[in-house]
mmCIF file of C-alpha atoms in Angstrom:
data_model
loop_
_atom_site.group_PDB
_atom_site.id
_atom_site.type_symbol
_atom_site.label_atom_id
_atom_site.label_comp_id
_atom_site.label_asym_id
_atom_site.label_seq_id
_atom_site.Cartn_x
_atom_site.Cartn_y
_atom_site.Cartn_z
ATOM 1 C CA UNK P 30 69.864 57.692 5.689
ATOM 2 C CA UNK P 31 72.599 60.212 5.565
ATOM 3 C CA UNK P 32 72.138 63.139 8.774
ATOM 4 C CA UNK P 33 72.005 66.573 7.417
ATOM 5 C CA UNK P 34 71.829 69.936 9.192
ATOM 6 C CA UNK P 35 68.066 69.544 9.327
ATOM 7 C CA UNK P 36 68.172 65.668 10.268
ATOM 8 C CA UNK P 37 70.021 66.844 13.173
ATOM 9 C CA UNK P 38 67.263 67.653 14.965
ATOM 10 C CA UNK P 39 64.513 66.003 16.592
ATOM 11 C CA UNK P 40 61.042 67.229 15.265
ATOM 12 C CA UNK P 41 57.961 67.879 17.615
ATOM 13 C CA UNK P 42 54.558 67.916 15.803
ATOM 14 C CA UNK P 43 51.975 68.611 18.683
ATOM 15 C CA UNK P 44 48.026 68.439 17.454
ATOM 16 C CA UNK P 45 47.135 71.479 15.683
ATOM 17 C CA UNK P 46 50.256 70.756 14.009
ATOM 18 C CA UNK P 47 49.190 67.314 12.585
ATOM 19 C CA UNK P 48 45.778 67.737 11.684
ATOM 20 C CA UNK P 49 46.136 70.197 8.557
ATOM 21 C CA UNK P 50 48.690 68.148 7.434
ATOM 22 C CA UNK P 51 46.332 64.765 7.437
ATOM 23 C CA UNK P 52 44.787 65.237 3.785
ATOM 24 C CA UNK P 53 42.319 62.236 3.156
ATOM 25 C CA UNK P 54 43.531 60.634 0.029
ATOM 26 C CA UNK P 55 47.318 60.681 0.902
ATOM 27 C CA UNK P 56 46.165 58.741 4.142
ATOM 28 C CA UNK P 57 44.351 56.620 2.261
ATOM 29 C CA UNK P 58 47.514 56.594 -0.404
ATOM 30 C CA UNK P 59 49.926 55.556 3.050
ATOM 31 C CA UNK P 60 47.184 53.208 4.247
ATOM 32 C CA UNK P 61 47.196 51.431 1.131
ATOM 33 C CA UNK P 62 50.715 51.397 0.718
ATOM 34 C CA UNK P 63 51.328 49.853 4.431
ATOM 35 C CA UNK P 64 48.606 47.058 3.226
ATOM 36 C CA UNK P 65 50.363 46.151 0.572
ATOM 37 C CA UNK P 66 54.012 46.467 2.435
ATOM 38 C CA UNK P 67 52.533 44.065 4.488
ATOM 39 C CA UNK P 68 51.623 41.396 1.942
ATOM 40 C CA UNK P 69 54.673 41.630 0.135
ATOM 41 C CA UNK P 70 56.560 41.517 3.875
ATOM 42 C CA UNK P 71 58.258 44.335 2.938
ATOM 43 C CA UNK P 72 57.273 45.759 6.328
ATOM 44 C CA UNK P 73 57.710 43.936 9.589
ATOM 45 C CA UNK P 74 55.131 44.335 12.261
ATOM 46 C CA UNK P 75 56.903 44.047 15.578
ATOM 47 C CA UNK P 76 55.177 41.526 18.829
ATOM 48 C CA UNK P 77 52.087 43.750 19.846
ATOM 49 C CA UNK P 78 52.247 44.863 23.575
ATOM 50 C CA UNK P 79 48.457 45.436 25.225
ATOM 51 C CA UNK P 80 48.064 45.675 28.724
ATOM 52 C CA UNK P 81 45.379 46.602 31.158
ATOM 53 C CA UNK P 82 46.654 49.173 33.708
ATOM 54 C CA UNK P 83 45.765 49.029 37.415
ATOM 55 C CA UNK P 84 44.770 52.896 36.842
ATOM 56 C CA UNK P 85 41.561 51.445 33.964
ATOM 57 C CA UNK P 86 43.552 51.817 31.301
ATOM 58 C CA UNK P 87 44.655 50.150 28.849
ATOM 59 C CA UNK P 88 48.498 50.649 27.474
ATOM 60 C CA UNK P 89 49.746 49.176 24.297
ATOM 61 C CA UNK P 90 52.584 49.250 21.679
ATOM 62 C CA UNK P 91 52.609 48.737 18.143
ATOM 63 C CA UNK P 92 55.768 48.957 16.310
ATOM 64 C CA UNK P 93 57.586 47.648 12.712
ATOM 65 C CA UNK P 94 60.175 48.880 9.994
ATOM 66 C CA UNK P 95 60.338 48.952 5.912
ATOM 67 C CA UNK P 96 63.667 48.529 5.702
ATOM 68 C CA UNK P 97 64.083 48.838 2.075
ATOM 69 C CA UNK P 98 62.585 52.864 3.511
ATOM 70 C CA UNK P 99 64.652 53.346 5.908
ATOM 71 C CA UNK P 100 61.504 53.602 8.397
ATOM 72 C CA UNK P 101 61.486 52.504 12.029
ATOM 73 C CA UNK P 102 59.353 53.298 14.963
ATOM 74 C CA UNK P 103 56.369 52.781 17.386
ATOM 75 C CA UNK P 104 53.169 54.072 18.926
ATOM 76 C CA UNK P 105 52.630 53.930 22.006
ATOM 77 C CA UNK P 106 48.575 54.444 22.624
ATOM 78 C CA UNK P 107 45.530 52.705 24.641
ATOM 79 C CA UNK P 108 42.287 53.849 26.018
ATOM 80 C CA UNK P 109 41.557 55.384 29.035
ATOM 81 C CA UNK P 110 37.656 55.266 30.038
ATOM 82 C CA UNK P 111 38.057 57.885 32.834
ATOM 83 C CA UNK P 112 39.460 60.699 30.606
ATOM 84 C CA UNK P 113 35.514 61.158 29.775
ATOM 85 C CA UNK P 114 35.107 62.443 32.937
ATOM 86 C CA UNK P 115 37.421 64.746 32.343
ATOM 87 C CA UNK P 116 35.678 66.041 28.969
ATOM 88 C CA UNK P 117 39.187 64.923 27.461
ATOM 89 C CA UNK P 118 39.688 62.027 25.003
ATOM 90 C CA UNK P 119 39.942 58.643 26.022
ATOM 91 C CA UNK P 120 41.962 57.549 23.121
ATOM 92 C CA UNK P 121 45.637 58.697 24.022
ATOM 93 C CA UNK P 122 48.403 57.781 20.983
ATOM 94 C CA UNK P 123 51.966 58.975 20.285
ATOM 95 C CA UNK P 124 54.085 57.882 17.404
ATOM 96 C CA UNK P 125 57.927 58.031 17.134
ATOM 97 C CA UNK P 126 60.151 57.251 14.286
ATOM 98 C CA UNK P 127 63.937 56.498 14.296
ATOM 99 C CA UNK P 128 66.918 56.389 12.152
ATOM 100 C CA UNK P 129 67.433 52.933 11.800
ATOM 101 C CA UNK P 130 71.103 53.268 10.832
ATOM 102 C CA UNK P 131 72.048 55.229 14.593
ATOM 103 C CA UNK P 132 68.736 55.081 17.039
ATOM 104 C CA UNK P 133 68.319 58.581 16.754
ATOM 105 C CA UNK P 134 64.681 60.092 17.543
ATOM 106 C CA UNK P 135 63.827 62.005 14.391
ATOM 107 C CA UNK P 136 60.329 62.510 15.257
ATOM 108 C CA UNK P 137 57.623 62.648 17.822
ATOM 109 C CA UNK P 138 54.096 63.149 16.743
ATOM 110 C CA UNK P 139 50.979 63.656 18.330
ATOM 111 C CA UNK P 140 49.281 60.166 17.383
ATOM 112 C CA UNK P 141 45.506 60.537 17.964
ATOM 113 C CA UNK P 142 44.074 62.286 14.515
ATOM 114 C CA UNK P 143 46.471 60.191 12.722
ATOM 115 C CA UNK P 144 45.261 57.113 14.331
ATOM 116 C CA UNK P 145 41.663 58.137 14.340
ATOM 117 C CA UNK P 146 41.811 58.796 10.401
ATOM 118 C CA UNK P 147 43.987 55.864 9.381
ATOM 119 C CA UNK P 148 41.841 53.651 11.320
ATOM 120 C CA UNK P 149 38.948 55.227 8.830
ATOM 121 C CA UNK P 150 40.734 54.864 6.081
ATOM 122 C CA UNK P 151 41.879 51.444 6.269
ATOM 123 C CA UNK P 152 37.699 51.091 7.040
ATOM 124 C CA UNK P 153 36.728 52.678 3.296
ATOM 125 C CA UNK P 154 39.433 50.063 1.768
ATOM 126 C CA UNK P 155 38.106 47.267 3.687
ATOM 127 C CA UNK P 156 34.224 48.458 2.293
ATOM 128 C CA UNK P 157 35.802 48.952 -1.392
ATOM 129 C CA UNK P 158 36.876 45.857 -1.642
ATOM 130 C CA UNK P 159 34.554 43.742 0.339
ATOM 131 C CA UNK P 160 30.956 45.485 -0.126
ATOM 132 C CA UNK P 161 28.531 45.181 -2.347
ATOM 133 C CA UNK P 162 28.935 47.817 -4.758
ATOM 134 C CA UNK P 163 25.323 48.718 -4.709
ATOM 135 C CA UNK P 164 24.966 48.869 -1.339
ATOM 136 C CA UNK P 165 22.627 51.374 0.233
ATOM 137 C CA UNK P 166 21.963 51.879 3.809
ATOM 138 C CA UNK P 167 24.641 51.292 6.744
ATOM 139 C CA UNK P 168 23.790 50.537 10.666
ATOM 140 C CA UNK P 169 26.649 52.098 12.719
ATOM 141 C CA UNK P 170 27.288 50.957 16.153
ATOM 142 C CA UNK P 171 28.999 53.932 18.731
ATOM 143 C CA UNK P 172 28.767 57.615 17.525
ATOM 144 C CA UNK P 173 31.662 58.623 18.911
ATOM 145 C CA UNK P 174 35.013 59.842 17.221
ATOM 146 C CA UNK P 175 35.878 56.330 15.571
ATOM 147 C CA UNK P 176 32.209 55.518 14.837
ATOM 148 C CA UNK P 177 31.806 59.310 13.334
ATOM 149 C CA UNK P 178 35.332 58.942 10.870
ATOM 150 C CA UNK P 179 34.323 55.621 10.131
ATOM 151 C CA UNK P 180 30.708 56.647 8.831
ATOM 152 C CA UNK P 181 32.034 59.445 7.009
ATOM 153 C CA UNK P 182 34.433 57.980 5.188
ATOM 154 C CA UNK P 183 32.087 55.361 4.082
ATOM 155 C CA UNK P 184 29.706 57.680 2.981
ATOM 156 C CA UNK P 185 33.080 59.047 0.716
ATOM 157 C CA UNK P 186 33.846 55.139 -0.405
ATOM 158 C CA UNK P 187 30.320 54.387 -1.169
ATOM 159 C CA UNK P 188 28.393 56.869 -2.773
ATOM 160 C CA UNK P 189 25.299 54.834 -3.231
ATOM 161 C CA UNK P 190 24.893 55.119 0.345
ATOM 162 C CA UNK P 191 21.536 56.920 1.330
ATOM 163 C CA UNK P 192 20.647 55.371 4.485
ATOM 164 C CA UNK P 193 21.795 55.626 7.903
ATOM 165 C CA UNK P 194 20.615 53.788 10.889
ATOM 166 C CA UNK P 195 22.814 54.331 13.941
ATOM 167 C CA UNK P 196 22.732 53.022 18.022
ATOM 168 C CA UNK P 197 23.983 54.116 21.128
ATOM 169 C CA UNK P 198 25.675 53.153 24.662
ATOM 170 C CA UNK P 199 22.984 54.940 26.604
ATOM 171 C CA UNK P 200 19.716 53.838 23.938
ATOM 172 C CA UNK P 201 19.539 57.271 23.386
ATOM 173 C CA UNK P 202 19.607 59.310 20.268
ATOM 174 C CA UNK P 203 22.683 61.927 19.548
ATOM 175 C CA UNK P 204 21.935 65.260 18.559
ATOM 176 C CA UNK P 205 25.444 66.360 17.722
ATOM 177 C CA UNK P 206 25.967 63.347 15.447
ATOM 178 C CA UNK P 207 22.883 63.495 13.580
ATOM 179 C CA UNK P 208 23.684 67.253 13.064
ATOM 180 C CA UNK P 209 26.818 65.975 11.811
ATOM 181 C CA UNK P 210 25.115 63.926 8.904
ATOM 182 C CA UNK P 211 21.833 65.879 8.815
ATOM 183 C CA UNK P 212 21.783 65.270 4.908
ATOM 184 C CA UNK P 213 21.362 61.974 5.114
ATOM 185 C CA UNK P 214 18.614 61.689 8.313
ATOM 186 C CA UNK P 215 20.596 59.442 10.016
ATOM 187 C CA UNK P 216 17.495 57.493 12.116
ATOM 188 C CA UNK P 217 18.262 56.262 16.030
ATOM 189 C CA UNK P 218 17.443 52.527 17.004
ATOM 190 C CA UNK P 219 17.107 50.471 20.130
ATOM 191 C CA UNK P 220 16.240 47.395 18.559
ATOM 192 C CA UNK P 221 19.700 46.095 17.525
ATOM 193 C CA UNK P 222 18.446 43.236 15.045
ATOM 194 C CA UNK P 223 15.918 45.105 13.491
ATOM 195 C CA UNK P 224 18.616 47.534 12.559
ATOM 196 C CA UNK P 225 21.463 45.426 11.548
ATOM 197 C CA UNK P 226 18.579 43.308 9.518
ATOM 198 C CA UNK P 227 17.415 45.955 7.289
ATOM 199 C CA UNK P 228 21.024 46.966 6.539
ATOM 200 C CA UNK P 229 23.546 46.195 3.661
ATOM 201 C CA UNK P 230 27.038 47.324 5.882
ATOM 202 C CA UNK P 231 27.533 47.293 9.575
ATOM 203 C CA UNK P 232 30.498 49.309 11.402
ATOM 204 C CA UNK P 233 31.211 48.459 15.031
ATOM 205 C CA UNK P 234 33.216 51.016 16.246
ATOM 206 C CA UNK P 235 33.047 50.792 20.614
ATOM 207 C CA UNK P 236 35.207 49.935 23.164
ATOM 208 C CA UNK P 237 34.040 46.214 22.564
ATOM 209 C CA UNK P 238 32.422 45.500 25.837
ATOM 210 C CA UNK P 239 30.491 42.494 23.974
ATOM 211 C CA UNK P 240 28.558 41.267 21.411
ATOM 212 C CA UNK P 241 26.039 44.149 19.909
ATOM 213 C CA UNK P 242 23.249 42.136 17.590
ATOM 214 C CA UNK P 243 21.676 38.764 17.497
ATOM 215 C CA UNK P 244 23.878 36.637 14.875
ATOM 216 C CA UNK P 245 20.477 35.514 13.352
ATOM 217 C CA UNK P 246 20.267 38.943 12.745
ATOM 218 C CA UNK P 247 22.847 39.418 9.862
ATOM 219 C CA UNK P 248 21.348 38.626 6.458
ATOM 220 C CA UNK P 249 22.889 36.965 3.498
ATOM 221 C CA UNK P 250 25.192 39.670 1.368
ATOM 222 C CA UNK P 251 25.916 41.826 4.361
ATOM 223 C CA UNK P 252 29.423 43.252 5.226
ATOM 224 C CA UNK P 253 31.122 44.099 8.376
ATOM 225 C CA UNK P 254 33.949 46.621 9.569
ATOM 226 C CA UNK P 255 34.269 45.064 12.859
ATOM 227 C CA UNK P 256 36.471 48.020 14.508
ATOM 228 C CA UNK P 257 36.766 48.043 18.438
ATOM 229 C CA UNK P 258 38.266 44.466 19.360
ATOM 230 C CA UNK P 259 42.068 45.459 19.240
ATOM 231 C CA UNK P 260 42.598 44.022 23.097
ATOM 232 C CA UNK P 261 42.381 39.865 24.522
ATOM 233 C CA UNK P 262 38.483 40.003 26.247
ATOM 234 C CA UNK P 263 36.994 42.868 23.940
ATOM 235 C CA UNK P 264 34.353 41.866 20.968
ATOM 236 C CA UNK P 265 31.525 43.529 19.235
ATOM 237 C CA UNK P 266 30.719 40.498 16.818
ATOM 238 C CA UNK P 267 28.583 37.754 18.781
ATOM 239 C CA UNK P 268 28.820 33.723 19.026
ATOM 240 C CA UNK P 269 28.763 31.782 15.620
ATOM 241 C CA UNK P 270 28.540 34.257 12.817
ATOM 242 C CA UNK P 271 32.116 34.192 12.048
ATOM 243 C CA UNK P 272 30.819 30.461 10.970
ATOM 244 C CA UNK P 273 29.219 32.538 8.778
ATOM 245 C CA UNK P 274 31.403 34.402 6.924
ATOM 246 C CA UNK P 275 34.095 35.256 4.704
ATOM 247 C CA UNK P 276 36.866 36.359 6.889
ATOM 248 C CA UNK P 277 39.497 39.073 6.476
ATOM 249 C CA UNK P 278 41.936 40.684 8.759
ATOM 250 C CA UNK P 279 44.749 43.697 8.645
ATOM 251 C CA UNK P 280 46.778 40.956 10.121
ATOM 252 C CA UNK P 281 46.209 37.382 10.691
ATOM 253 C CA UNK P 282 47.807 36.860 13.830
ATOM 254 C CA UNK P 283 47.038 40.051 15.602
ATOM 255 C CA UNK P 284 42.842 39.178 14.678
ATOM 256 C CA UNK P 285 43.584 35.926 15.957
ATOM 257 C CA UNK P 286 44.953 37.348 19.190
ATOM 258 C CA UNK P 287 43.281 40.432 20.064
ATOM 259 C CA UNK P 288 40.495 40.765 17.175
ATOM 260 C CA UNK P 289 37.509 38.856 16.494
ATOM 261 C CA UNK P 290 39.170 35.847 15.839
ATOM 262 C CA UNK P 291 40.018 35.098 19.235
ATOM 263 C CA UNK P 292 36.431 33.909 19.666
ATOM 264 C CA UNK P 293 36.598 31.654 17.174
ATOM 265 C CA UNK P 294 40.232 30.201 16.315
ATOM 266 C CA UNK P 295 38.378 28.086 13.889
ATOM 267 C CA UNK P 296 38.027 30.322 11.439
ATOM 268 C CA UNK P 297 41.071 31.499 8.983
ATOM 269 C CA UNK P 298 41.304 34.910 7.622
ATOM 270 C CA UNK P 299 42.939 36.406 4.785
ATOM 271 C CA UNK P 300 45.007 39.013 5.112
ATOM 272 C CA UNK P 301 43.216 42.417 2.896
ATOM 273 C CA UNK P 302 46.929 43.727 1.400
ATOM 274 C CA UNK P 303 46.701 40.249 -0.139
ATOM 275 C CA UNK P 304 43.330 41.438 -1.965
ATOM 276 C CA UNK P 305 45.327 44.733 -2.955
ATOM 277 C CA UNK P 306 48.125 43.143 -4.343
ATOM 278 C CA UNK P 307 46.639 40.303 -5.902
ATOM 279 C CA UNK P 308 48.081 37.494 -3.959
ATOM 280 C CA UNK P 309 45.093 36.213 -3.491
ATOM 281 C CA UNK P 310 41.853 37.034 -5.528
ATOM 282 C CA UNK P 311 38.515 37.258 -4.496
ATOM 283 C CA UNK P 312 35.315 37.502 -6.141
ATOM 284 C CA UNK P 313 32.189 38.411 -4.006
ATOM 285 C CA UNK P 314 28.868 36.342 -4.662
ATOM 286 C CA UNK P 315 25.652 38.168 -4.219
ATOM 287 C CA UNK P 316 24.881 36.092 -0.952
ATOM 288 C CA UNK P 317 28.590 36.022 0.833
ATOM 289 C CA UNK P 318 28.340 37.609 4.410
ATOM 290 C CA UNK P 319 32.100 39.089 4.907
ATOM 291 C CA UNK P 320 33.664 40.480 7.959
ATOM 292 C CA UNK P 321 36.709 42.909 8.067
ATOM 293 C CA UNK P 322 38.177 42.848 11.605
ATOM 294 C CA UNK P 323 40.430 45.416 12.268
ATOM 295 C CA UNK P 324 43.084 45.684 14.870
ATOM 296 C CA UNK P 325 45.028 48.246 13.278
ATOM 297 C CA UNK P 326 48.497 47.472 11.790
ATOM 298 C CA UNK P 327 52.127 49.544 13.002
ATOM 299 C CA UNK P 328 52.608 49.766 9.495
ATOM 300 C CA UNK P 329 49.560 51.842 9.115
ATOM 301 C CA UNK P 330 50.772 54.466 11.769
ATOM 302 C CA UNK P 331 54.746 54.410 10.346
ATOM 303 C CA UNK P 332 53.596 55.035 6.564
ATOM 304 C CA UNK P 333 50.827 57.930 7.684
ATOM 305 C CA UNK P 334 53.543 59.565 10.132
ATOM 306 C CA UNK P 335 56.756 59.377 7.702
ATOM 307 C CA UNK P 336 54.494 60.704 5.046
ATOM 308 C CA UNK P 337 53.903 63.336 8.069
ATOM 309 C CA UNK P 338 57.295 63.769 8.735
ATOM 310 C CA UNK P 339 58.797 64.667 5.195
ATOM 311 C CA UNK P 340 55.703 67.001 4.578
ATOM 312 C CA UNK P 341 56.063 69.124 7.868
ATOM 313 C CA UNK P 342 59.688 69.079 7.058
ATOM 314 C CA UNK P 343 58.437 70.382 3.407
ATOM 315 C CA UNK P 344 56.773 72.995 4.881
ATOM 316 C CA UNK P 345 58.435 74.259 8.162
ATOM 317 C CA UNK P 346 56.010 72.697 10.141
ATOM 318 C CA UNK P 347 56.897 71.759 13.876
ATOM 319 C CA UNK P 348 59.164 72.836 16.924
ATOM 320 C CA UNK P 349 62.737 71.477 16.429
ATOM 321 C CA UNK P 350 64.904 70.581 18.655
ATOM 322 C CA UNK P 351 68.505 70.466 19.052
ATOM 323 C CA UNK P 352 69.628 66.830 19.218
ATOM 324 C CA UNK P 353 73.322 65.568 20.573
ATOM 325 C CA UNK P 354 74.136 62.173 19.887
#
């Protein structure tokens, strides 16, 4: 990458900055794309750092290049349980990219709408490619900002969807999100089984404290985003359905480590850019049960933020800043 004038400088996207840049189907085109870089190994996803802080938090680092794209860099982002207390986000994420030719910061973006909407868009892949197709009603656990992309962009994915069954931390129903999705009457549950029974897709999308439903619970031709294990300790899935299952990952290893599959190192995924790209095919029977665990890839946050980068660039977007090097 040759430095121009413009390269020169390091750009600062802060975020109101990011979020009218994050259209939905060019996250879901850089989504895909880091998928697929991944299969092909085109992109390299970096040793994952995740550590629990003696503050509550939790502190991690996911980084990775394309080389052949000139595209290096990192996010640095965890959860912080306390920040509720605050009425501020728990989820904290920043992203930086580099030149990979001198080190030099190019950018630093705020990371938390880009994470929160790549993480739902990687979701409506996962239920494109794994659902049934005629699927119709969807149990959601968590309500919160996760739980709330997820659903929506599930709804987008899925159009047969007409049915919405959702639960809570506290057992109690939420206004704000049923107001959110008043066209579709989403209906509050306490009985955990009875939901995820009666439904054809299941999102889990907490902090993974533990197991949420009864395995017995999950009938034949089900699927499940399985969103909030990303950390060694958390799960949302419980003991022996991954038996169960057909089992896919964003990344083997890191599902294996920090995902669902830690619970059950019996059980072999496949990776989904191998779906997109054809590596390997798959063809659903009516019956299969099939389980997308999710512990978000680097290469998801590097595509959405270059793709960030070069538009905000486009547009004048940012504060830049003088960089000596």
């Amino acid at each position: 990458m040759s430095v121009t004038a413009d390269e020169s400088q390091l750009l600062l996207l802060a975020g109101d900055q990011v979020a009218p840049l994050l259209e939905p189907d060019a996250v879901l085109d850089a989504v895909r794309r880091s998928f697929e870089l991944h299969s092909a190994r085109e992109g390299r996803v970096f040793p994952l750092v995740r550590e629990n802080l003696h503050t509550g938090g939790i502190f991690g680092i996911k980084s990775g290049d394309v080389p052949s794209a000139d595209l290096l860099g990192f996010k640095a982002a965890g959860f912080w349980p306390a920040n509720r207390e605050l009425g501020k986000e728990p989820h904290q994420a920043t992203i930086v990219l580099f030149d990979p030719h001198t080190g030099r910061p190019l950018c630093i973006i705020d990371g938390n709408a880009i994470t929160t909407l790549r993480t739902g868009a990687a979701g409506a892949i996962g239920l494109t490619l794994l659902a049934r197709p005629e699927s119709r009603s969807i149990c959601i656990f968590g309500t919160g900002t996760q739980g709330r992309i997820q659903l929506r962009l599930a709804l987008r994915a899925m159009p047969g969807l007409d049915t919405i069954h959702y639960l809570t931390a506290d057992g109690r129903p939420d206004a704000a999100f049923e107001a959110a999705f008043e066209d579709f009457a989403p209906a509050h549950s306490n009985q955990a089984a009875k939901a995820v029974g009666s439904s054809d897709i299941i999102i889990t999308a907490t902090p993974g404290s533990g197991p949420l439903f009864p395995a017995e619970a999950v009938r034949p031709g089900t699927h499940i985003n399985a969103v909030g294990a990303d950390t060694q300790g958390k799960r949302e899935l419980p003991d022996g359905v991954l038996r169960r299952v057909r089992l896919f990952a964003d990344d083997c290893e890191q599902s294996a480590a920090v995902g669902e599959g830690q619970w059950d190192t019996g059980c072999r995924a496949i990776e989904i850019g191998d779906l997109l790209t054809g590596k390997i095919p798959f063809t659903r029977d009516a019956a299969d049960i099939t389980v997308f665990d999710m512990t978000g890839l680097a290469l998801q946050d590097l595509t959405v933020a270059d793709m960030l980068w070069r538009q905000a660039r486009s547009w004048g977007t940012g504060t830049r800043v003088p960089w000596r090097w």
